[in-house]
Amino acid sequence: MTDRAFRFGVVASPDRGAAEWQTTVRRAADLGYSTVLMPDGLQLLSPFPSLAVAAATADIRVGTFVAAAPLRPPRAAAWDAHTLTVLTDGRFEFGIGTGRPGVEEFAAELGLPFGSAKERRDQVRDTLDQLEKLDGERHTPIMLAAGGPRMLAMAAARADIVSLAKSALTPREELVQLARELRELAGPRADDIELAMNLFAAGTKELPPWTKQAAGVDAATLEASGSLMLLRGTPQEMADELQRRRDEFGASYISVNSTYLEDLAPVIEQLAGK
């Protein structure tokens, strides 16, 4: 995992309408981002049709980041994922996990059970099984969000991309250890797994108001903690820090919120593909 070339994604949603969504997608492609990634939740538009529009707008990969398993029956989620794989000619990455805080309320609104932790993990596994059947000779790249030991084991066995699902205040040493455990669990597959890391912020801008809700702590605490979900400094300092992170625990697929689309661009120019 440590020798992989860098690539970059932008996490965005079409909450301001079709025209701005397409503008964001085109700009991401122009700046060298590999992927447009979209979160999942009833407060947003549906990710699958939104990503279909994105893929038709520019020559860029698209992905869910990440689809919440409790919000769709496994066969329905696999159907949507397979459809995007076919219609994008293989440019879709299916990110899926057991659900962030708030998903329980979304599931209730849809009339679906939220289930226990085990049942939600089983939903993820069933979805992947259904997708394999639908894909046939195709292969939809799978991103799994994994933090606990059971999801980490599933990711080691099934995922192409792994996003370490830990809190914003998780110490660097703990993420290093988690990445080491993933490699050990993956065994011969370890070199085939791409390790992903999402950033709340990049560059020198102040943190936006939504950060507290996303991180669970206020901006000052997040800044003071040295959180790895922040990438601060000049373009050169940010590039150097990303290289340290890749050396330490293998993170090479870096995504950032669309608020910082332009801020990460100089780093992408320097590191993408290297």
PDB file of C-alpha atoms in Angstrom:
ATOM      1  CA  MET A   1       0.000   0.000   0.000  1.00  0.00           C
ATOM      2  CA  THR A   2       2.863   2.392   0.718  1.00  0.00           C
ATOM      3  CA  ASP A   3       4.232   2.600  -2.837  1.00  0.00           C
ATOM      4  CA  ARG A   4       0.998   3.602  -4.556  1.00  0.00           C
ATOM      5  CA  ALA A   5       0.914   6.749  -6.648  1.00  0.00           C
ATOM      6  CA  PHE A   6      -1.136   9.625  -5.310  1.00  0.00           C
ATOM      7  CA  ARG A   7      -4.564  10.425  -6.635  1.00  0.00           C
ATOM      8  CA  PHE A   8      -7.128  12.909  -5.400  1.00  0.00           C
ATOM      9  CA  GLY A   9     -10.885  13.149  -5.023  1.00  0.00           C
ATOM     10  CA  VAL A  10     -13.278  15.973  -4.229  1.00  0.00           C
ATOM     11  CA  VAL A  11     -16.297  15.402  -1.976  1.00  0.00           C
ATOM     12  CA  ALA A  12     -19.249  17.411  -3.271  1.00  0.00           C
ATOM     13  CA  SER A  13     -23.010  17.393  -3.716  1.00  0.00           C
ATOM     14  CA  PRO A  14     -25.398  19.125  -6.134  1.00  0.00           C
ATOM     15  CA  ASP A  15     -27.226  21.083  -3.439  1.00  0.00           C
ATOM     16  CA  ARG A  16     -27.105  24.298  -5.499  1.00  0.00           C
ATOM     17  CA  GLY A  17     -28.599  22.878  -8.650  1.00  0.00           C
ATOM     18  CA  ALA A  18     -27.541  21.203 -11.872  1.00  0.00           C
ATOM     19  CA  ALA A  19     -25.558  24.068 -13.400  1.00  0.00           C
ATOM     20  CA  GLU A  20     -23.296  24.566 -10.385  1.00  0.00           C
ATOM     21  CA  TRP A  21     -22.902  20.803  -9.965  1.00  0.00           C
ATOM     22  CA  GLN A  22     -21.662  20.489 -13.539  1.00  0.00           C
ATOM     23  CA  THR A  23     -19.357  23.487 -13.075  1.00  0.00           C
ATOM     24  CA  THR A  24     -17.814  21.861  -9.996  1.00  0.00           C
ATOM     25  CA  VAL A  25     -17.336  18.571 -11.823  1.00  0.00           C
ATOM     26  CA  ARG A  26     -15.671  20.235 -14.824  1.00  0.00           C
ATOM     27  CA  ARG A  27     -13.413  22.288 -12.569  1.00  0.00           C
ATOM     28  CA  ALA A  28     -12.374  19.184 -10.626  1.00  0.00           C
ATOM     29  CA  ALA A  29     -11.464  17.431 -13.875  1.00  0.00           C
ATOM     30  CA  ASP A  30      -9.519  20.479 -15.099  1.00  0.00           C
ATOM     31  CA  LEU A  31      -7.548  20.660 -11.837  1.00  0.00           C
ATOM     32  CA  GLY A  32      -6.461  17.032 -12.055  1.00  0.00           C
ATOM     33  CA  TYR A  33      -8.754  15.415  -9.512  1.00  0.00           C
ATOM     34  CA  SER A  34      -9.294  11.728 -10.184  1.00  0.00           C
ATOM     35  CA  THR A  35     -12.754  11.390  -8.703  1.00  0.00           C
ATOM     36  CA  VAL A  36     -15.902  13.256  -7.726  1.00  0.00           C
ATOM     37  CA  LEU A  37     -17.258  11.661  -4.562  1.00  0.00           C
ATOM     38  CA  MET A  38     -20.714  12.169  -3.082  1.00  0.00           C
ATOM     39  CA  PRO A  39     -22.002  11.578   0.463  1.00  0.00           C
ATOM     40  CA  ASP A  40     -25.239   9.737   1.184  1.00  0.00           C
ATOM     41  CA  GLY A  41     -28.188  10.992   3.222  1.00  0.00           C
ATOM     42  CA  LEU A  42     -31.761  12.172   2.876  1.00  0.00           C
ATOM     43  CA  GLN A  43     -30.674  15.769   3.490  1.00  0.00           C
ATOM     44  CA  LEU A  44     -29.007  15.630   0.046  1.00  0.00           C
ATOM     45  CA  LEU A  45     -30.117  14.685  -3.433  1.00  0.00           C
ATOM     46  CA  SER A  46     -29.777  11.015  -4.268  1.00  0.00           C
ATOM     47  CA  PRO A  47     -26.135  10.126  -5.013  1.00  0.00           C
ATOM     48  CA  PHE A  48     -26.602   7.626  -7.836  1.00  0.00           C
ATOM     49  CA  PRO A  49     -28.401   9.851 -10.384  1.00  0.00           C
ATOM     50  CA  SER A  50     -26.271  12.807  -9.265  1.00  0.00           C
ATOM     51  CA  LEU A  51     -23.102  10.869 -10.025  1.00  0.00           C
ATOM     52  CA  ALA A  52     -24.513   9.735 -13.373  1.00  0.00           C
ATOM     53  CA  VAL A  53     -24.840  13.410 -14.328  1.00  0.00           C
ATOM     54  CA  ALA A  54     -21.305  14.068 -13.077  1.00  0.00           C
ATOM     55  CA  ALA A  55     -19.830  11.240 -15.136  1.00  0.00           C
ATOM     56  CA  ALA A  56     -21.624  12.513 -18.243  1.00  0.00           C
ATOM     57  CA  THR A  57     -20.315  16.040 -17.631  1.00  0.00           C
ATOM     58  CA  ALA A  58     -16.566  15.351 -17.650  1.00  0.00           C
ATOM     59  CA  ASP A  59     -14.051  12.561 -18.120  1.00  0.00           C
ATOM     60  CA  ILE A  60     -13.669  11.866 -14.413  1.00  0.00           C
ATOM     61  CA  ARG A  61     -14.334   8.964 -12.079  1.00  0.00           C
ATOM     62  CA  VAL A  62     -17.276   9.138  -9.691  1.00  0.00           C
ATOM     63  CA  GLY A  63     -18.039   7.413  -6.418  1.00  0.00           C
ATOM     64  CA  THR A  64     -20.271   7.188  -3.363  1.00  0.00           C
ATOM     65  CA  PHE A  65     -18.524   8.332  -0.189  1.00  0.00           C
ATOM     66  CA  VAL A  66     -20.034   6.380   1.267  1.00  0.00           C
ATOM     67  CA  ALA A  67     -23.436   4.824   0.632  1.00  0.00           C
ATOM     68  CA  ALA A  68     -25.153   3.877   3.894  1.00  0.00           C
ATOM     69  CA  ALA A  69     -26.147   0.208   3.776  1.00  0.00           C
ATOM     70  CA  PRO A  70     -29.278   0.615   5.965  1.00  0.00           C
ATOM     71  CA  LEU A  71     -30.860   3.033   3.465  1.00  0.00           C
ATOM     72  CA  ARG A  72     -31.309   0.459   0.684  1.00  0.00           C
ATOM     73  CA  PRO A  73     -32.021  -3.267   0.481  1.00  0.00           C
ATOM     74  CA  PRO A  74     -28.838  -5.031  -0.694  1.00  0.00           C
ATOM     75  CA  ARG A  75     -30.239  -5.981  -4.092  1.00  0.00           C
ATOM     76  CA  ALA A  76     -31.414  -2.411  -4.739  1.00  0.00           C
ATOM     77  CA  ALA A  77     -28.048  -0.911  -3.771  1.00  0.00           C
ATOM     78  CA  ALA A  78     -26.206  -3.426  -5.954  1.00  0.00           C
ATOM     79  CA  TRP A  79     -28.561  -2.655  -8.847  1.00  0.00           C
ATOM     80  CA  ASP A  80     -27.795   1.068  -8.629  1.00  0.00           C
ATOM     81  CA  ALA A  81     -24.054   0.457  -8.328  1.00  0.00           C
ATOM     82  CA  HIS A  82     -23.912  -1.980 -11.240  1.00  0.00           C
ATOM     83  CA  THR A  83     -25.956   0.398 -13.392  1.00  0.00           C
ATOM     84  CA  LEU A  84     -23.443   3.201 -12.803  1.00  0.00           C
ATOM     85  CA  THR A  85     -20.539   0.882 -13.568  1.00  0.00           C
ATOM     86  CA  VAL A  86     -22.116   0.014 -16.908  1.00  0.00           C
ATOM     87  CA  LEU A  87     -23.220   3.523 -17.868  1.00  0.00           C
ATOM     88  CA  THR A  88     -19.900   5.158 -16.900  1.00  0.00           C
ATOM     89  CA  ASP A  89     -17.902   2.466 -18.703  1.00  0.00           C
ATOM     90  CA  GLY A  90     -16.162   1.473 -15.482  1.00  0.00           C
ATOM     91  CA  ARG A  91     -15.604   4.933 -13.988  1.00  0.00           C
ATOM     92  CA  PHE A  92     -17.691   4.286 -10.867  1.00  0.00           C
ATOM     93  CA  GLU A  93     -16.308   3.411  -7.414  1.00  0.00           C
ATOM     94  CA  PHE A  94     -18.826   1.998  -4.958  1.00  0.00           C
ATOM     95  CA  GLY A  95     -18.151   3.261  -1.467  1.00  0.00           C
ATOM     96  CA  ILE A  96     -20.327   1.615   1.176  1.00  0.00           C
ATOM     97  CA  GLY A  97     -20.404   1.422   4.945  1.00  0.00           C
ATOM     98  CA  THR A  98     -22.710   0.687   7.877  1.00  0.00           C
ATOM     99  CA  GLY A  99     -23.794   4.320   8.237  1.00  0.00           C
ATOM    100  CA  ARG A 100     -22.735   7.503  10.017  1.00  0.00           C
ATOM    101  CA  PRO A 101     -24.601   9.117  12.949  1.00  0.00           C
ATOM    102  CA  GLY A 102     -28.030  10.237  11.768  1.00  0.00           C
ATOM    103  CA  VAL A 103     -28.575   7.289   9.431  1.00  0.00           C
ATOM    104  CA  GLU A 104     -30.916   5.628  11.920  1.00  0.00           C
ATOM    105  CA  GLU A 105     -33.362   8.540  11.501  1.00  0.00           C
ATOM    106  CA  PHE A 106     -33.015   8.388   7.709  1.00  0.00           C
ATOM    107  CA  ALA A 107     -33.775   4.658   7.715  1.00  0.00           C
ATOM    108  CA  ALA A 108     -36.895   5.242   9.817  1.00  0.00           C
ATOM    109  CA  GLU A 109     -38.053   7.923   7.384  1.00  0.00           C
ATOM    110  CA  LEU A 110     -37.714   5.411   4.542  1.00  0.00           C
ATOM    111  CA  GLY A 111     -39.566   2.761   6.529  1.00  0.00           C
ATOM    112  CA  LEU A 112     -36.480   0.553   6.744  1.00  0.00           C
ATOM    113  CA  PRO A 113     -34.993  -1.148   9.817  1.00  0.00           C
ATOM    114  CA  PHE A 114     -31.689   0.238  11.058  1.00  0.00           C
ATOM    115  CA  GLY A 115     -30.603  -3.063  12.544  1.00  0.00           C
ATOM    116  CA  SER A 116     -27.828  -4.027  14.923  1.00  0.00           C
ATOM    117  CA  ALA A 117     -24.160  -3.488  14.088  1.00  0.00           C
ATOM    118  CA  LYS A 118     -23.951  -7.114  12.947  1.00  0.00           C
ATOM    119  CA  GLU A 119     -27.057  -6.792  10.793  1.00  0.00           C
ATOM    120  CA  ARG A 120     -25.675  -3.663   9.135  1.00  0.00           C
ATOM    121  CA  ARG A 121     -22.373  -5.407   8.427  1.00  0.00           C
ATOM    122  CA  ASP A 122     -24.349  -8.285   6.943  1.00  0.00           C
ATOM    123  CA  GLN A 123     -26.157  -5.775   4.708  1.00  0.00           C
ATOM    124  CA  VAL A 124     -22.814  -4.536   3.416  1.00  0.00           C
ATOM    125  CA  ARG A 125     -21.651  -8.089   2.754  1.00  0.00           C
ATOM    126  CA  ASP A 126     -24.933  -9.035   1.049  1.00  0.00           C
ATOM    127  CA  THR A 127     -24.745  -5.919  -1.133  1.00  0.00           C
ATOM    128  CA  LEU A 128     -21.237  -6.829  -2.274  1.00  0.00           C
ATOM    129  CA  ASP A 129     -22.346 -10.400  -3.026  1.00  0.00           C
ATOM    130  CA  GLN A 130     -25.287  -9.132  -5.083  1.00  0.00           C
ATOM    131  CA  LEU A 131     -23.032  -6.692  -6.947  1.00  0.00           C
ATOM    132  CA  GLU A 132     -20.576  -9.443  -7.866  1.00  0.00           C
ATOM    133  CA  LYS A 133     -23.427 -11.456  -9.374  1.00  0.00           C
ATOM    134  CA  LEU A 134     -24.667  -8.497 -11.383  1.00  0.00           C
ATOM    135  CA  ASP A 135     -21.197  -7.442 -12.525  1.00  0.00           C
ATOM    136  CA  GLY A 136     -20.308 -10.827 -13.963  1.00  0.00           C
ATOM    137  CA  GLU A 137     -17.026 -10.321 -15.804  1.00  0.00           C
ATOM    138  CA  ARG A 138     -16.997  -6.651 -14.894  1.00  0.00           C
ATOM    139  CA  HIS A 139     -15.609  -5.425 -11.596  1.00  0.00           C
ATOM    140  CA  THR A 140     -16.900  -2.415  -9.713  1.00  0.00           C
ATOM    141  CA  PRO A 141     -14.099  -1.098  -7.470  1.00  0.00           C
ATOM    142  CA  ILE A 142     -15.226  -1.258  -3.839  1.00  0.00           C
ATOM    143  CA  MET A 143     -14.404   1.294  -1.171  1.00  0.00           C
ATOM    144  CA  LEU A 144     -15.221   0.187   2.363  1.00  0.00           C
ATOM    145  CA  ALA A 145     -15.299   2.521   5.335  1.00  0.00           C
ATOM    146  CA  ALA A 146     -13.773   0.508   8.164  1.00  0.00           C
ATOM    147  CA  GLY A 147     -12.835   1.339  11.738  1.00  0.00           C
ATOM    148  CA  GLY A 148     -13.773  -1.598  13.948  1.00  0.00           C
ATOM    149  CA  PRO A 149     -12.137  -5.034  13.768  1.00  0.00           C
ATOM    150  CA  ARG A 150     -14.983  -6.776  11.933  1.00  0.00           C
ATOM    151  CA  MET A 151     -15.327  -4.165   9.202  1.00  0.00           C
ATOM    152  CA  LEU A 152     -11.541  -4.025   8.944  1.00  0.00           C
ATOM    153  CA  ALA A 153     -11.496  -7.786   8.329  1.00  0.00           C
ATOM    154  CA  MET A 154     -14.198  -7.453   5.665  1.00  0.00           C
ATOM    155  CA  ALA A 155     -12.266  -4.625   4.024  1.00  0.00           C
ATOM    156  CA  ALA A 156      -9.077  -6.687   4.015  1.00  0.00           C
ATOM    157  CA  ALA A 157     -10.913  -9.491   2.218  1.00  0.00           C
ATOM    158  CA  ARG A 158     -13.211  -7.579  -0.145  1.00  0.00           C
ATOM    159  CA  ALA A 159     -12.204  -3.945  -0.706  1.00  0.00           C
ATOM    160  CA  ASP A 160     -10.130  -2.318  -3.423  1.00  0.00           C
ATOM    161  CA  ILE A 161     -10.037   0.932  -1.446  1.00  0.00           C
ATOM    162  CA  VAL A 162     -10.253   1.343   2.330  1.00  0.00           C
ATOM    163  CA  SER A 163     -11.179   4.533   4.137  1.00  0.00           C
ATOM    164  CA  LEU A 164     -10.222   4.322   7.799  1.00  0.00           C
ATOM    165  CA  ALA A 165     -13.425   5.355   9.590  1.00  0.00           C
ATOM    166  CA  LYS A 166     -12.110   6.948  12.760  1.00  0.00           C
ATOM    167  CA  SER A 167     -12.922  10.179  14.555  1.00  0.00           C
ATOM    168  CA  ALA A 168     -11.315  13.498  13.634  1.00  0.00           C
ATOM    169  CA  LEU A 169      -9.292  13.442  16.876  1.00  0.00           C
ATOM    170  CA  THR A 170      -7.786   9.989  16.358  1.00  0.00           C
ATOM    171  CA  PRO A 171      -4.043  10.202  17.089  1.00  0.00           C
ATOM    172  CA  ARG A 172      -1.600   9.616  14.269  1.00  0.00           C
ATOM    173  CA  GLU A 173      -0.139   6.572  16.030  1.00  0.00           C
ATOM    174  CA  GLU A 174      -3.552   4.901  16.172  1.00  0.00           C
ATOM    175  CA  LEU A 175      -4.079   5.306  12.423  1.00  0.00           C
ATOM    176  CA  VAL A 176      -0.613   3.917  11.776  1.00  0.00           C
ATOM    177  CA  GLN A 177      -1.530   0.876  13.865  1.00  0.00           C
ATOM    178  CA  LEU A 178      -4.881   0.477  12.125  1.00  0.00           C
ATOM    179  CA  ALA A 179      -3.212   0.536   8.721  1.00  0.00           C
ATOM    180  CA  ARG A 180      -0.714  -2.064   9.936  1.00  0.00           C
ATOM    181  CA  GLU A 181      -3.575  -4.312  11.102  1.00  0.00           C
ATOM    182  CA  LEU A 182      -5.264  -3.929   7.729  1.00  0.00           C
ATOM    183  CA  ARG A 183      -2.104  -5.031   5.925  1.00  0.00           C
ATOM    184  CA  GLU A 184      -1.717  -8.033   8.223  1.00  0.00           C
ATOM    185  CA  LEU A 185      -5.340  -9.085   7.735  1.00  0.00           C
ATOM    186  CA  ALA A 186      -5.090  -8.645   3.965  1.00  0.00           C
ATOM    187  CA  GLY A 187      -1.999 -10.821   3.657  1.00  0.00           C
ATOM    188  CA  PRO A 188      -1.215 -11.339  -0.063  1.00  0.00           C
ATOM    189  CA  ARG A 189      -3.940  -8.806  -0.966  1.00  0.00           C
ATOM    190  CA  ALA A 190      -2.261  -5.960   0.938  1.00  0.00           C
ATOM    191  CA  ASP A 191      -0.523  -4.506  -2.113  1.00  0.00           C
ATOM    192  CA  ASP A 192      -3.837  -4.477  -4.008  1.00  0.00           C
ATOM    193  CA  ILE A 193      -5.558  -2.226  -1.446  1.00  0.00           C
ATOM    194  CA  GLU A 194      -5.541   1.543  -1.839  1.00  0.00           C
ATOM    195  CA  LEU A 195      -5.736   3.442   1.444  1.00  0.00           C
ATOM    196  CA  ALA A 196      -7.927   6.548   1.380  1.00  0.00           C
ATOM    197  CA  MET A 197      -7.947   9.580   3.659  1.00  0.00           C
ATOM    198  CA  ASN A 198     -10.508  12.371   3.689  1.00  0.00           C
ATOM    199  CA  LEU A 199      -9.658  15.958   4.610  1.00  0.00           C
ATOM    200  CA  PHE A 200     -12.049  18.442   6.179  1.00  0.00           C
ATOM    201  CA  ALA A 201      -9.788  21.312   5.148  1.00  0.00           C
ATOM    202  CA  ALA A 202      -6.651  22.137   3.178  1.00  0.00           C
ATOM    203  CA  GLY A 203      -4.529  25.263   2.968  1.00  0.00           C
ATOM    204  CA  THR A 204      -4.924  28.275   5.222  1.00  0.00           C
ATOM    205  CA  LYS A 205      -8.652  29.128   5.131  1.00  0.00           C
ATOM    206  CA  GLU A 206     -10.627  29.200   8.360  1.00  0.00           C
ATOM    207  CA  LEU A 207     -12.696  26.112   9.002  1.00  0.00           C
ATOM    208  CA  PRO A 208     -16.301  26.422   7.783  1.00  0.00           C
ATOM    209  CA  PRO A 209     -19.275  26.284  10.203  1.00  0.00           C
ATOM    210  CA  TRP A 210     -20.264  22.745   9.188  1.00  0.00           C
ATOM    211  CA  THR A 211     -16.959  21.379  10.491  1.00  0.00           C
ATOM    212  CA  LYS A 212     -18.195  21.181  14.095  1.00  0.00           C
ATOM    213  CA  GLN A 213     -21.138  18.983  13.113  1.00  0.00           C
ATOM    214  CA  ALA A 214     -18.978  16.780  10.885  1.00  0.00           C
ATOM    215  CA  ALA A 215     -16.074  16.453  13.307  1.00  0.00           C
ATOM    216  CA  GLY A 216     -18.004  16.451  16.577  1.00  0.00           C
ATOM    217  CA  VAL A 217     -15.730  19.126  18.030  1.00  0.00           C
ATOM    218  CA  ASP A 218     -15.335  22.868  17.552  1.00  0.00           C
ATOM    219  CA  ALA A 219     -12.852  24.318  15.080  1.00  0.00           C
ATOM    220  CA  ALA A 220     -10.386  25.457  17.751  1.00  0.00           C
ATOM    221  CA  THR A 221     -10.178  21.977  19.282  1.00  0.00           C
ATOM    222  CA  LEU A 222      -9.762  20.408  15.868  1.00  0.00           C
ATOM    223  CA  GLU A 223      -6.946  22.801  14.943  1.00  0.00           C
ATOM    224  CA  ALA A 224      -5.179  22.364  18.293  1.00  0.00           C
ATOM    225  CA  SER A 225      -5.349  18.568  18.102  1.00  0.00           C
ATOM    226  CA  GLY A 226      -3.206  18.260  15.000  1.00  0.00           C
ATOM    227  CA  SER A 227      -6.026  16.261  13.398  1.00  0.00           C
ATOM    228  CA  LEU A 228      -5.065  14.312  10.299  1.00  0.00           C
ATOM    229  CA  MET A 229      -8.333  15.466   8.767  1.00  0.00           C
ATOM    230  CA  LEU A 230      -6.698  18.860   8.353  1.00  0.00           C
ATOM    231  CA  LEU A 231      -3.906  19.607   5.891  1.00  0.00           C
ATOM    232  CA  ARG A 232      -2.490  23.010   6.667  1.00  0.00           C
ATOM    233  CA  GLY A 233       0.284  25.215   5.297  1.00  0.00           C
ATOM    234  CA  THR A 234       1.772  26.235   1.976  1.00  0.00           C
ATOM    235  CA  PRO A 235       1.431  23.950  -1.063  1.00  0.00           C
ATOM    236  CA  GLN A 236       4.948  22.642  -0.455  1.00  0.00           C
ATOM    237  CA  GLU A 237       4.273  22.016   3.228  1.00  0.00           C
ATOM    238  CA  MET A 238       1.042  20.192   2.377  1.00  0.00           C
ATOM    239  CA  ALA A 239       2.789  18.086  -0.262  1.00  0.00           C
ATOM    240  CA  ASP A 240       5.541  17.172   2.192  1.00  0.00           C
ATOM    241  CA  GLU A 241       2.973  16.188   4.836  1.00  0.00           C
ATOM    242  CA  LEU A 242       1.051  13.956   2.423  1.00  0.00           C
ATOM    243  CA  GLN A 243       4.274  12.210   1.491  1.00  0.00           C
ATOM    244  CA  ARG A 244       4.965  11.634   5.205  1.00  0.00           C
ATOM    245  CA  ARG A 245       1.507  10.143   5.629  1.00  0.00           C
ATOM    246  CA  ARG A 246       2.031   7.805   2.694  1.00  0.00           C
ATOM    247  CA  ASP A 247       5.391   6.741   4.107  1.00  0.00           C
ATOM    248  CA  GLU A 248       3.979   6.176   7.600  1.00  0.00           C
ATOM    249  CA  PHE A 249       0.720   4.378   6.900  1.00  0.00           C
ATOM    250  CA  GLY A 250       0.168   4.169   3.167  1.00  0.00           C
ATOM    251  CA  ALA A 251      -2.490   6.828   2.518  1.00  0.00           C
ATOM    252  CA  SER A 252      -2.308   7.690  -1.188  1.00  0.00           C
ATOM    253  CA  TYR A 253      -5.922   8.425  -2.195  1.00  0.00           C
ATOM    254  CA  ILE A 254      -6.662  11.858  -0.749  1.00  0.00           C
ATOM    255  CA  SER A 255     -10.087  13.486  -0.856  1.00  0.00           C
ATOM    256  CA  VAL A 256     -11.123  16.953   0.257  1.00  0.00           C
ATOM    257  CA  ASN A 257     -14.398  18.826   0.675  1.00  0.00           C
ATOM    258  CA  SER A 258     -15.306  20.931  -2.343  1.00  0.00           C
ATOM    259  CA  THR A 259     -14.913  24.103  -0.246  1.00  0.00           C
ATOM    260  CA  TYR A 260     -11.179  23.512  -0.701  1.00  0.00           C
ATOM    261  CA  LEU A 261     -11.288  22.467  -4.349  1.00  0.00           C
ATOM    262  CA  GLU A 262      -8.884  25.196  -5.443  1.00  0.00           C
ATOM    263  CA  ASP A 263      -6.698  25.105  -2.319  1.00  0.00           C
ATOM    264  CA  LEU A 264      -5.473  21.582  -2.950  1.00  0.00           C
ATOM    265  CA  ALA A 265      -4.872  22.151  -6.665  1.00  0.00           C
ATOM    266  CA  PRO A 266      -1.156  23.141  -6.350  1.00  0.00           C
ATOM    267  CA  VAL A 267      -0.538  19.973  -4.346  1.00  0.00           C
ATOM    268  CA  ILE A 268      -2.287  17.866  -6.967  1.00  0.00           C
ATOM    269  CA  GLU A 269      -0.146  19.444  -9.674  1.00  0.00           C
ATOM    270  CA  GLN A 270       2.951  18.440  -7.710  1.00  0.00           C
ATOM    271  CA  LEU A 271       1.982  14.973  -6.480  1.00  0.00           C
ATOM    272  CA  ALA A 272      -0.685  13.377  -8.691  1.00  0.00           C
ATOM    273  CA  GLY A 273       0.603  10.164 -10.178  1.00  0.00           C
ATOM    274  CA  LYS A 274       3.871  10.261  -8.215  1.00  0.00           C
TER     275      LYS A 274
END
